[in-house]
Amino acid sequence: MKLAGIGIFFLILFSLVLPATWAAPFSDLPADHWATEAVKRLSEKGLVEGYPDGAYRGIRAASRYEMAMVVARLVAKMETMIDSLKPPPPEVTREDLDTIRALVNEFKNELDALGVRVTRLEDMAQSLQARVQELEKVKIIGAYQSVFSSQGLTSTDNRSQAMGAADFTQLSFKPYNAPVMTSGSALTMRGRLETVAALSPQYAAGLHLGAYNATGFNNSVQYYGVTAPYLNNSFTGNANNLTVTMDQAWVRHHPTNILGIVGEFNPTHMADYMLKGQPNPSTIGPSYLPLYGIDISRKFVSPFFVPEMTYEILGARLPGNPYANWLWGAHIGKEDKVWKGGINYYKVSNDEFGAGFLGAQGLPFGPTGAFTGLRNLWTGTGIFNPQTGAASVGPQTQDTWGLDLSYTFKHGWKASVLYSGTNYQPTRTNGLTAADSLFSIGASGPVWRTALNVEYFSVGPKYDPFVAPMNLPVASPTLFYQVPYFTVYNGFYQLHDTIRFPNNRQGIRADLTVPLYGRKLSYGQVTAMYQGLEQVRASTLAGAPPNAGGNLTEVGFTEHFFDTLPGQASSPTVPRGRIDHWAGMVNLNLPYNFKLMAGHFDWNMRRNTADFNNIELKERVSFVNLTYPLKYTLRDKVNVEAGFVNVDVQGKFFATVRDNFDFVQSAPVVGVTWKHTNPPDTGVSLSLRYKFLNQRDRTSPTLNPAINAGGFGMGDWNGTQAIAELKWEF
């Protein structure tokens, strides 16, 4: 070690005095030589000190002499680690040790000429590799997220106070896309710490611990804060704070890739068209909350004639209040490059709960009311007693099964088909059932330089009518909380994907994406979409053919939007409601690194009748967003953005003479985002966003907000929203 150090000292001294004399015996190293990039990687991990002047330049191509000097320093540092029993930096891997061996072999002649002896290299590498392997057995990774949000609301009339203010400019296709707007602020924080251990060459395991804390106004916490872990989330009925919980424990078997999870999980293979889970009302975080329970998934290899299959077995306690919903299910399927197919099944059940709870949660439930038809989803089961006014639901049970199959052709086209059915019992004691199905067939693939997707689907009105209450500590608006589809009752959720497959709807959807190419680069793309849906069965009440009792009183009949008013559906034929949707979006890469995204969405919802069941409602949404990178380097990126969203809703909703819906909401938005990455696994980001909202109601002030009076005054108000979000991953 001392001889090597003395040799390096004299080499440095002579290189400063007689550089030409020393450089002559060594040829230049090509600029694209693999050693250059290898030394860069080792330098980033703290193993390479650099050139003799202490700085690794990287400005010009190094000579073999200069590179040999770097390798000599690397060997000396490894000797120091061994002699001092100091472990290598935690980011050093076995691949890095192999790289060091390769560098020594590449510059062996130069090192010999410089008098650097590397006879201990293999012993040193083996010793360090043993330490690296020991360190790799246990890894600790984590993440931290903090959000500060502040909202302000100024109302200029009492109509907004009656209907409740909501933000319709989220441009989100989440099940809840119109969060409540009130004045208040909150700070929410979530931390995650994960320990991963290599138990053996065959097994690995991990443990996730989660911490959550929130302070401030409840509305800001729930709708504009960090999404809390399942065991801390008020939406799941677990409103804990300042609590550390075990979010997840898992074990993986490497040879078969079998993964077992206890705690939070998202289904891996179970089809989401039949099991999507609880929607997340928060604007920050995933669209759906994870399940909580047991999940075993991935694939197994049979030693017999059965081919390699995918499978999943799961059991979960779904969110619910006051009683939990229990779900058990399984999936089995086969996947390869051409075929993909699966068979899915789950059973869900819960205990009995009364009508008082349903009414408290906002479900239109009872013998009379504005939306009388909606109550009959459960009162039609015979468990409602009109003499006493008592009602109850449960203990419920529902069996759901599904089949899906897809095939990919040689030229990139893919065809898919799926079918699912449900059998629902509102109470296991009276023998009543409701059965229905979901069907979809579609194709997608390239057409010249474009990408086309086409699908036809049909979802019956009695598909998946299971009553799954959701805990909403701060009530969401009673109207337009889900614009424009109304796929869920307020305060409740359905288990399947209601955005893609809303109940009692049939029709087609298609989208076409056209890339914009220049001579050498892509300038972006343009996307056009269309969706035409209508009711599978028209909504009728008692006395309306063809069902004398009215289909809204049938067990399990689910219709969220095109219901009927009591006493108004007496015409011989009741038309089916229809929704037509057009959309166009453009993404452009502009000069000077500007990026532009703009689009327009148009919905036309109608059911033309001569009575107060008439619906002629239009919604138009336009948006534009421009981003610019102030700084863009390997480690640091800073982007600024500015945008504008405009939502215009106008028409008749259960009205015949004049528009009782006519309001516009607009929101300019500005923001800045900074991201810093430190390879290989550390990153920090900070984003600031400010939005100003303005709503103007153009309906007559004389219209009462109550539906029976014919008006839906949304009111005039101004609002502000500021959100600061910090993320750290390590």
XYZ file of C-alpha atoms in Angstrom:
730
model
C 0.000 0.000 0.000
C 2.839 2.408 0.898
C 4.750 1.606 -2.298
C 1.641 2.233 -4.374
C 1.064 5.540 -2.608
C 4.684 6.690 -3.144
C 4.462 5.694 -6.792
C 1.289 7.703 -7.306
C 2.825 10.740 -5.571
C 5.827 10.826 -7.892
C 3.585 10.243 -10.903
C 1.502 13.282 -9.974
C 4.603 15.420 -9.378
C 6.255 14.494 -12.661
C 2.986 14.934 -14.575
C 2.899 18.564 -13.502
C 6.515 19.249 -14.409
C 7.012 17.177 -17.558
C 3.560 16.400 -18.963
C 4.818 15.896 -22.497
C 7.444 13.388 -21.413
C 4.911 11.271 -19.548
C 2.076 11.561 -22.033
C 4.124 10.453 -25.009
C 4.155 6.666 -24.301
C 0.334 6.540 -24.033
C -2.120 6.989 -26.874
C -5.329 9.022 -26.570
C -8.489 7.229 -25.487
C -11.393 7.433 -27.989
C -14.144 9.787 -26.818
C -16.758 7.017 -27.000
C -14.643 4.438 -25.149
C -16.649 2.424 -22.632
C -14.225 3.278 -19.834
C -15.192 6.957 -19.940
C -18.822 6.264 -19.043
C -17.780 3.582 -16.527
C -15.548 6.022 -14.653
C -18.337 8.590 -14.641
C -20.693 6.129 -12.961
C -18.092 5.162 -10.363
C -17.334 8.836 -9.729
C -21.001 9.557 -9.009
C -20.895 6.820 -6.363
C -17.849 8.278 -4.607
C -15.292 5.680 -5.704
C -13.285 7.863 -8.104
C -11.418 10.943 -6.924
C -10.791 12.258 -10.434
C -7.751 13.609 -12.261
C -4.538 14.511 -10.361
C -5.795 18.074 -10.011
C -8.767 16.754 -8.041
C -11.537 17.311 -10.622
C -12.800 14.871 -13.204
C -13.175 17.181 -16.167
C -15.001 15.260 -18.822
C -14.354 18.198 -21.165
C -12.106 16.398 -23.619
C -11.152 12.840 -24.471
C -8.723 11.511 -21.846
C -5.466 9.838 -22.748
C -4.850 6.279 -21.646
C -2.234 7.696 -19.264
C -4.798 9.938 -17.583
C -7.349 7.148 -17.380
C -4.741 4.804 -15.920
C -4.057 7.410 -13.243
C -7.755 7.428 -12.351
C -7.812 3.634 -12.129
C -4.694 3.727 -9.935
C -6.476 6.061 -7.514
C -9.463 3.699 -7.576
C -7.254 0.720 -6.642
C -5.651 2.725 -3.831
C -9.073 3.639 -2.443
C -10.168 0.020 -2.470
C -7.021 -0.938 -0.524
C -7.894 1.717 2.032
C -11.400 0.294 2.427
C -10.015 -3.194 3.021
C -7.298 -2.105 5.471
C -9.691 0.051 7.496
C -12.561 -2.476 7.304
C -14.700 0.341 5.908
C -17.732 -0.828 3.869
C -18.279 0.522 0.373
C -20.932 3.217 -0.196
C -24.455 1.719 -0.003
C -25.169 2.430 -3.677
C -22.217 0.257 -4.840
C -23.442 -2.935 -6.499
C -21.870 -6.174 -7.669
C -21.987 -4.797 -11.216
C -19.752 -1.898 -10.079
C -17.153 -4.340 -8.759
C -17.205 -6.173 -12.081
C -16.650 -2.799 -13.775
C -13.562 -2.162 -11.601
C -12.115 -5.536 -12.629
C -12.729 -4.699 -16.275
C -11.008 -1.302 -15.925
C -7.927 -2.863 -14.349
C -7.731 -5.440 -17.133
C -8.182 -2.743 -19.790
C -5.313 -0.607 -18.443
C -3.084 -3.401 -17.129
C -0.115 -2.435 -19.309
C -0.371 1.236 -18.397
C -0.589 0.399 -14.701
C 2.460 -1.843 -14.942
C 4.377 0.924 -16.725
C 3.406 3.352 -13.984
C 4.604 0.956 -11.318
C 1.174 0.335 -9.810
C 0.803 -3.228 -8.552
C -2.665 -4.762 -8.436
C -1.846 -8.219 -7.092
C -4.373 -7.757 -4.262
C -7.166 -6.737 -6.614
C -9.000 -10.050 -6.705
C -8.810 -10.499 -2.950
C -10.010 -6.935 -2.463
C -12.854 -7.360 -4.953
C -14.023 -10.586 -3.356
C -13.918 -9.034 0.098
C -15.866 -5.973 -1.028
C -18.309 -8.128 -3.000
C -19.081 -10.144 0.114
C -19.841 -6.905 1.949
C -21.985 -5.637 -0.910
C -23.979 -8.856 -0.943
C -24.495 -8.557 2.801
C -25.677 -4.958 2.460
C -28.019 -5.891 -0.400
C -29.843 -8.363 1.835
C -31.606 -5.501 3.609
C -32.644 -2.249 1.965
C -34.582 0.630 3.432
C -36.490 2.877 1.085
C -39.106 5.474 1.795
C -41.152 8.436 0.688
C -42.586 11.592 2.186
C -45.406 13.747 0.848
C -46.754 16.984 2.291
C -49.520 19.233 0.934
C -50.586 22.662 2.134
C -53.895 23.794 0.645
C -55.898 26.931 1.108
C -59.303 27.764 -0.364
C -61.304 30.944 -0.200
C -64.960 31.405 -1.174
C -66.997 34.577 -1.580
C -70.684 34.128 -2.381
C -72.708 36.965 -3.843
C -76.196 35.433 -3.538
C -78.046 32.825 -1.502
C -78.518 30.379 -4.383
C -74.945 29.072 -4.115
C -75.486 28.663 -0.389
C -78.569 26.550 -1.066
C -76.996 24.300 -3.736
C -73.438 24.284 -2.401
C -70.345 25.475 -4.274
C -68.253 22.933 -6.168
C -65.226 23.062 -8.451
C -66.184 21.670 -11.894
C -62.887 22.662 -13.531
C -60.841 19.683 -12.318
C -60.773 18.135 -15.823
C -60.652 14.752 -14.139
C -62.511 11.616 -15.118
C -62.527 10.447 -11.529
C -65.802 9.117 -10.106
C -65.931 12.234 -7.898
C -64.784 15.134 -10.053
C -66.458 18.149 -8.447
C -65.021 18.640 -4.931
C -66.630 20.945 -2.419
C -65.498 24.594 -2.360
C -65.471 26.301 1.032
C -63.104 28.643 2.833
C -60.355 27.017 4.849
C -56.767 25.758 4.958
C -55.020 22.545 5.927
C -51.620 20.880 6.127
C -51.497 17.144 5.479
C -48.454 14.865 5.632
C -47.841 11.225 4.820
C -44.681 9.179 5.253
C -43.846 5.673 4.074
C -40.930 3.531 5.200
C -40.292 0.168 3.562
C -37.795 -2.476 4.616
C -36.916 -5.052 1.948
C -34.963 -8.156 2.928
C -33.460 -10.962 0.834
C -34.297 -13.932 3.038
C -32.624 -16.393 0.667
C -31.913 -16.746 -3.057
C -35.501 -17.942 -3.433
C -37.394 -15.584 -1.096
C -37.656 -11.846 -0.458
C -39.902 -9.995 1.983
C -40.904 -6.461 2.806
C -42.714 -4.405 5.419
C -44.371 -1.020 4.815
C -44.972 1.343 7.704
C -47.118 4.411 7.156
C -47.515 7.619 9.133
C -50.149 10.295 8.583
C -50.918 13.665 10.112
C -53.433 16.351 9.222
C -54.289 19.684 10.751
C -56.698 22.369 9.632
C -60.129 22.666 8.044
C -61.824 19.277 7.413
C -62.953 20.088 3.888
C -59.409 21.056 2.867
C -58.005 17.946 4.551
C -60.342 15.540 2.794
C -60.659 16.946 -0.711
C -57.386 18.858 -1.214
C -54.912 17.010 0.997
C -52.655 13.980 0.787
C -54.560 10.735 0.357
C -54.250 9.028 3.734
C -53.354 5.332 4.140
C -56.303 2.959 4.419
C -56.088 2.686 8.215
C -55.928 6.492 8.574
C -58.380 7.500 5.844
C -61.686 9.048 6.842
C -63.232 7.914 3.540
C -62.707 4.307 4.624
C -64.162 4.939 8.074
C -60.704 5.081 9.711
C -60.234 8.748 10.622
C -57.002 8.306 12.592
C -54.397 11.035 12.928
C -50.831 11.186 14.229
C -50.740 7.413 13.903
C -48.182 4.954 12.548
C -49.736 1.873 10.967
C -48.554 -1.241 9.177
C -49.748 -0.571 5.655
C -48.448 -3.748 4.073
C -46.328 -6.878 4.577
C -45.338 -9.055 1.647
C -43.345 -12.143 0.652
C -42.191 -13.061 -2.867
C -40.992 -16.415 -4.182
C -38.579 -15.606 -7.030
C -38.587 -18.893 -8.982
C -42.371 -18.820 -9.472
C -42.881 -15.055 -9.032
C -45.616 -15.674 -6.468
C -46.404 -12.622 -4.328
C -48.328 -12.715 -1.062
C -49.582 -9.470 0.529
C -51.251 -8.670 3.842
C -52.558 -5.101 4.178
C -53.114 -2.509 1.459
C -53.141 -3.841 -2.077
C -54.491 -3.212 -5.547
C -55.697 -6.322 -7.396
C -53.122 -7.496 -9.933
C -55.143 -9.726 -12.269
C -58.766 -9.394 -11.101
C -60.621 -7.592 -13.893
C -61.336 -3.951 -13.019
C -64.484 -3.852 -15.143
C -66.123 -5.892 -12.357
C -64.008 -4.909 -9.320
C -62.647 -1.360 -9.262
C -63.073 -0.474 -5.590
C -63.982 2.676 -3.712
C -63.508 5.977 -5.558
C -61.152 8.470 -3.961
C -62.959 11.809 -3.433
C -59.638 13.592 -2.888
C -58.242 15.568 -5.824
C -54.674 14.555 -4.883
C -53.794 10.900 -5.171
C -55.111 7.857 -7.028
C -58.597 7.733 -8.536
C -59.468 4.674 -6.428
C -58.456 3.655 -2.920
C -56.678 0.348 -2.353
C -58.327 -2.684 -0.823
C -57.228 -3.941 2.586
C -56.859 -7.629 3.283
C -54.996 -10.613 1.792
C -53.822 -11.044 -1.801
C -51.859 -13.888 -3.439
C -51.010 -13.363 -7.087
C -48.730 -13.778 -10.068
C -48.051 -17.051 -11.870
C -47.179 -20.690 -11.356
C -45.600 -23.266 -13.629
C -47.204 -26.686 -13.732
C -44.902 -29.705 -14.195
C -47.677 -31.474 -16.086
C -49.579 -30.675 -19.281
C -51.253 -27.520 -17.870
C -49.598 -24.424 -19.427
C -48.228 -21.508 -17.448
C -51.112 -19.557 -15.923
C -51.755 -16.337 -14.024
C -53.823 -16.419 -10.890
C -54.953 -14.324 -7.948
C -56.778 -15.097 -4.717
C -57.937 -12.210 -2.556
C -59.973 -11.374 0.488
C -60.689 -7.831 1.643
C -62.714 -5.696 3.978
C -64.183 -2.951 1.825
C -64.882 0.530 3.178
C -68.330 0.878 4.676
C -70.204 2.489 7.508
C -71.623 1.514 9.937
C -70.962 -2.089 8.908
C -68.099 -3.464 6.856
C -68.443 -5.170 3.486
C -66.518 -8.445 3.123
C -65.262 -9.596 -0.264
C -63.612 -12.826 -1.421
C -62.584 -13.527 -4.982
C -60.292 -15.350 -7.389
C -58.873 -15.020 -10.900
C -57.277 -17.549 -13.215
C -56.054 -16.815 -16.699
C -53.373 -17.183 -19.334
C -51.197 -14.489 -20.868
C -48.732 -14.557 -23.737
C -47.766 -12.287 -26.627
C -50.883 -13.191 -28.641
C -53.632 -14.423 -26.327
C -54.812 -13.050 -23.036
C -57.805 -14.429 -21.194
C -59.184 -14.661 -17.696
C -61.997 -16.000 -15.547
C -62.938 -13.873 -12.530
C -65.285 -14.332 -9.574
C -65.978 -12.584 -6.285
C -68.624 -12.632 -3.573
C -69.415 -9.617 -1.408
C -71.734 -9.373 1.597
C -72.515 -7.198 4.603
C -74.884 -6.854 7.545
C -78.275 -5.156 7.828
C -78.581 -1.420 8.210
C -81.619 0.798 8.353
C -83.180 3.426 6.132
C -82.294 6.161 8.583
C -78.627 5.660 7.818
C -79.304 5.685 4.080
C -81.164 8.970 4.338
C -78.444 10.499 6.494
C -75.909 9.669 3.809
C -77.919 11.528 1.159
C -79.502 8.575 -0.657
C -82.998 9.516 -1.959
C -84.812 6.901 0.104
C -88.422 6.911 1.237
C -92.037 6.670 0.069
C -92.076 10.233 -1.292
C -89.579 12.779 -2.486
C -88.273 14.672 -5.466
C -86.478 11.702 -7.020
C -88.980 9.116 -5.899
C -87.826 6.605 -8.476
C -84.392 6.330 -6.919
C -85.702 5.089 -3.601
C -87.261 2.072 -5.249
C -83.894 0.481 -5.864
C -84.325 -1.006 -2.408
C -87.914 -0.270 -1.300
C -89.155 -2.354 -4.221
C -87.708 -5.439 -2.558
C -90.621 -5.659 -0.150
C -88.528 -4.760 2.874
C -90.182 -1.329 3.072
C -93.315 -1.229 5.217
C -95.578 1.624 3.976
C -97.787 1.347 7.092
C -94.994 1.903 9.572
C -92.548 3.691 7.284
C -89.802 1.321 8.449
C -87.219 -0.003 6.037
C -83.949 -1.856 6.136
C -81.368 -3.203 3.743
C -79.407 -6.379 4.310
C -77.837 -8.575 5.106
C -76.907 -8.161 1.422
C -74.983 -10.534 -0.786
C -73.845 -10.380 -4.416
C -72.090 -12.885 -6.664
C -70.168 -11.447 -9.613
C -68.367 -13.366 -12.342
C -66.697 -12.370 -15.581
C -64.901 -13.710 -18.664
C -62.513 -11.672 -20.817
C -60.477 -12.591 -23.888
C -58.208 -10.674 -26.251
C -56.150 -11.602 -29.316
C -53.347 -9.577 -30.928
C -52.866 -9.976 -34.670
C -49.565 -9.796 -36.558
C -49.990 -6.206 -37.743
C -50.688 -4.801 -34.290
C -54.475 -4.980 -34.261
C -56.078 -6.269 -31.083
C -59.602 -7.666 -30.639
C -61.205 -8.079 -27.198
C -64.483 -9.287 -25.726
C -65.745 -9.507 -22.158
C -68.899 -10.629 -20.401
C -69.863 -10.309 -16.754
C -72.927 -11.115 -14.689
C -74.179 -10.386 -11.176
C -76.750 -12.013 -8.923
C -77.866 -9.698 -6.112
C -79.915 -10.418 -2.989
C -80.965 -7.288 -1.058
C -81.674 -9.495 1.933
C -80.813 -13.137 2.330
C -84.056 -13.906 4.167
C -86.810 -13.141 1.641
C -85.462 -14.929 -1.447
C -85.688 -11.906 -3.767
C -82.925 -11.600 -6.374
C -81.845 -9.281 -9.183
C -79.651 -10.560 -12.004
C -78.147 -8.677 -14.957
C -75.070 -8.547 -17.174
C -72.345 -6.447 -18.790
C -71.057 -7.031 -22.322
C -68.312 -5.380 -24.366
C -66.599 -6.038 -27.684
C -63.889 -3.870 -29.183
C -60.897 -3.537 -31.464
C -57.829 -1.315 -31.521
C -54.843 -0.924 -33.779
C -52.923 1.186 -36.285
C -54.550 2.731 -39.346
C -51.732 4.071 -41.511
C -49.989 6.394 -39.010
C -52.955 6.738 -36.660
C -54.189 4.677 -33.687
C -57.890 3.740 -33.612
C -59.971 2.299 -30.757
C -63.606 1.236 -31.189
C -65.869 -0.408 -28.604
C -69.529 -1.362 -28.201
C -70.871 -2.134 -24.734
C -74.120 -2.719 -22.890
C -74.647 -2.635 -19.114
C -77.986 -3.742 -17.682
C -79.826 -1.582 -15.116
C -79.596 -4.364 -12.512
C -75.874 -5.040 -12.904
C -73.936 -4.656 -9.631
C -76.621 -2.924 -7.491
C -74.831 -3.755 -4.206
C -75.320 -0.940 -1.665
C -71.818 0.166 -0.588
C -71.970 3.264 1.657
C -68.981 5.598 1.668
C -68.004 7.653 4.663
C -68.072 11.339 3.666
C -67.447 13.384 6.834
C -67.899 16.577 4.789
C -70.909 16.182 2.507
C -70.333 16.658 -1.204
C -72.746 18.763 -3.293
C -76.144 17.193 -3.850
C -76.022 17.978 -7.552
C -73.424 17.631 -10.277
C -70.898 15.894 -8.072
C -70.306 13.627 -11.081
C -70.613 15.677 -14.241
C -71.911 14.600 -16.653
C -72.536 10.899 -16.090
C -73.898 10.605 -12.548
C -72.574 7.073 -12.290
C -72.908 6.787 -8.510
C -75.420 7.861 -5.875
C -74.101 10.576 -3.625
C -72.465 8.982 -0.588
C -72.359 5.496 -2.135
C -70.194 3.622 -4.603
C -70.486 0.574 -6.819
C -67.811 -2.077 -7.082
C -67.319 -2.144 -10.861
C -65.795 0.530 -13.130
C -68.744 2.925 -13.404
C -66.852 5.467 -15.513
C -66.173 2.993 -18.288
C -69.368 0.971 -17.794
C -72.204 3.083 -16.294
C -75.408 1.263 -15.376
C -78.358 1.084 -17.778
C -76.314 2.320 -20.753
C -75.535 0.911 -24.174
C -73.727 2.356 -27.169
C -70.393 2.878 -28.860
C -67.242 4.791 -28.073
C -64.309 5.498 -30.354
C -61.120 7.537 -30.334
C -58.556 8.304 -33.011
C -55.024 9.566 -32.308
C -53.030 11.200 -35.114
C -49.312 11.852 -34.495
C -47.839 15.024 -35.992
C -44.481 14.302 -37.610
C -41.900 16.677 -38.984
C -38.896 15.738 -41.072
C -36.968 14.400 -38.113
C -39.022 14.967 -34.970
C -42.531 14.462 -33.649
C -44.397 17.700 -32.999
C -47.142 16.105 -30.901
C -50.495 14.516 -31.563
C -54.195 15.214 -32.083
C -56.922 13.045 -30.537
C -60.627 12.937 -31.443
C -63.224 11.045 -29.392
C -66.914 10.191 -29.680
C -69.306 8.383 -27.379
C -72.983 7.770 -28.024
C -74.955 6.172 -25.171
C -78.614 5.588 -24.444
C -80.603 3.846 -21.755
C -80.931 0.096 -22.029
C -84.404 0.403 -20.492
C -86.412 3.588 -20.182
C -87.324 4.781 -16.698
C -90.957 4.208 -15.786
C -93.083 4.437 -12.671
C -96.390 2.792 -11.789
C -99.009 2.900 -14.537
C -96.548 3.261 -17.416
C -96.373 0.399 -19.939
C -94.903 -2.076 -20.566
C -94.414 -2.772 -16.836
C -97.581 -1.912 -14.915
C -95.589 -1.583 -11.725
C -92.909 0.555 -13.334
C -89.340 -0.666 -13.733
C -87.971 1.829 -11.209
C -89.763 -0.216 -8.549
C -88.075 -3.447 -9.627
C -85.548 -5.075 -7.358
C -82.064 -3.740 -8.091
C -83.001 -1.363 -10.934
C -80.249 1.288 -11.014
C -80.679 4.567 -12.893
C -78.587 7.510 -11.732
C -79.585 10.251 -14.144
C -82.647 9.600 -16.310
C -85.109 8.884 -13.521
C -88.732 10.139 -13.538
C -90.856 12.391 -11.400
C -93.802 10.843 -9.542
C -97.120 11.156 -11.316
C -95.554 12.349 -14.567
C -94.722 9.095 -16.389
C -98.211 8.270 -17.633
C -97.675 8.417 -21.389
C -98.090 5.119 -23.310
C -94.411 5.151 -24.261
C -91.559 6.622 -22.257
C -88.554 7.582 -24.407
C -85.087 6.426 -23.498
C -82.567 9.035 -22.434
C -79.458 9.573 -24.543
C -75.988 11.096 -24.055
C -73.768 12.116 -26.980
C -70.207 13.160 -26.292
C -67.628 14.681 -28.656
C -64.121 15.711 -27.737
C -60.930 16.909 -29.368
C -57.473 17.408 -27.825
C -54.098 18.511 -29.138
C -50.623 18.148 -27.634
C -47.895 20.183 -29.343
C -44.146 20.521 -28.895
C -43.528 24.145 -29.823
C -40.288 26.034 -30.536
C -38.090 27.050 -27.607
C -39.254 23.957 -25.670
C -42.793 25.229 -25.087
C -45.493 22.575 -24.749
C -49.146 23.252 -25.476
C -52.143 21.141 -24.525
C -55.650 22.227 -25.444
C -59.035 20.597 -25.876
C -62.801 20.865 -26.016
C -65.435 18.476 -24.623
C -69.110 18.597 -25.541
C -71.921 16.589 -23.908
C -75.551 16.583 -25.054
C -77.950 14.871 -22.605
C -81.592 14.619 -23.592
C -84.881 12.829 -23.080
C -87.690 14.624 -24.863
C -91.084 14.319 -23.194
C -94.167 16.511 -23.046
C -94.215 16.532 -19.241
C -91.821 17.550 -16.494
C -89.609 14.525 -17.175
C -88.150 16.445 -20.105
C -84.340 16.742 -20.168
C -82.411 18.878 -22.670
C -79.064 19.622 -21.077
C -75.751 20.613 -22.658
C -72.322 20.867 -21.118
C -69.256 22.327 -22.833
C -65.744 22.296 -21.386
C -62.745 24.021 -22.987
C -59.193 24.198 -21.683
C -55.695 25.289 -22.659
C -52.398 24.741 -20.834
C -48.910 25.994 -21.693
C -45.696 24.802 -20.016
C -42.106 25.984 -20.363
C -38.908 24.471 -18.879
C -36.947 27.230 -17.164
C -34.237 24.708 -16.372
C -33.661 21.221 -17.733
C -30.568 19.288 -16.665
C -29.856 15.695 -15.760
C -30.553 16.375 -12.100
C -32.683 19.514 -11.969
C -35.819 20.414 -13.872
C -37.949 23.535 -13.399
C -41.222 23.968 -15.317
C -43.699 26.826 -15.249
C -47.270 26.518 -16.472
C -50.288 28.678 -17.186
C -53.744 27.514 -18.152
C -57.427 28.319 -18.407
C -60.567 26.154 -18.022
C -64.139 27.116 -18.897
C -67.246 25.047 -18.068
C -70.633 26.014 -19.536
C -73.838 24.146 -18.548
C -77.181 25.131 -20.007
C -80.590 23.590 -20.586
C -83.690 22.018 -19.108
C -83.481 19.398 -16.399
C -86.959 18.105 -15.541
C -88.466 21.193 -17.139
C -90.375 22.038 -20.329
C -90.686 25.819 -20.708
C -87.417 27.549 -19.904
C -83.858 26.669 -18.943
C -83.517 25.946 -15.253
C -79.806 25.236 -15.629
C -77.669 28.042 -17.026
C -74.321 28.758 -15.420
C -70.692 29.154 -16.437
C -67.585 28.499 -14.365
C -64.072 29.569 -15.363
C -60.646 29.198 -13.790
C -57.253 30.610 -14.807
C -54.385 28.554 -13.348
C -50.660 29.236 -12.854
C -48.005 26.981 -11.368
C -44.334 26.066 -11.071
C -42.692 22.680 -10.452
C -39.108 21.891 -9.417
C -37.685 18.363 -9.511
C -34.257 17.244 -8.330
C -32.941 13.727 -8.783
C -29.841 12.189 -7.260
C -29.190 8.829 -8.948
C -29.877 6.081 -8.432
C -32.908 6.333 -6.158
C -33.307 9.733 -4.496
C -35.596 12.478 -5.722
C -37.228 15.662 -4.423
C -39.980 17.708 -6.041
C -41.842 20.877 -5.077
C -44.884 22.231 -6.893
C -46.884 25.415 -6.363
C -50.270 25.966 -8.009
C -52.793 28.784 -7.817
C -56.305 28.824 -9.249
C -58.931 31.569 -9.347
C -62.523 30.396 -9.841
C -65.485 32.436 -10.976
C -69.067 31.189 -11.345
C -71.946 33.141 -12.850
C -75.530 31.875 -12.770
C -77.611 33.092 -15.718
C -80.926 31.593 -14.606
C -83.719 33.800 -13.317
C -83.299 34.655 -9.615
C -86.995 33.873 -9.148
C -86.398 30.141 -9.742
C -86.243 28.261 -6.475
C -83.361 25.772 -6.046
C -85.847 23.020 -5.138
C -86.556 20.741 -8.080
C -90.325 20.710 -7.518
C -90.324 24.460 -8.107
C -88.562 23.973 -11.422
C -85.238 25.710 -10.733
C -81.645 24.784 -10.090
C -80.064 28.116 -9.209
C -76.332 27.443 -8.849
C -75.580 30.982 -7.685
C -72.759 33.474 -8.224
C -69.479 33.099 -6.342
C -65.735 33.667 -6.558
C -63.130 31.319 -5.182
C -59.369 30.957 -4.848
C -57.282 27.855 -4.390
C -53.569 27.588 -3.566
C -51.802 24.232 -3.248
C -48.146 23.563 -2.376
C -46.931 19.975 -2.580
C -43.574 18.537 -1.481
C -42.409 15.005 -2.356
C -39.248 13.226 -1.284
C -38.245 9.695 -2.240
C -35.141 7.975 -0.923
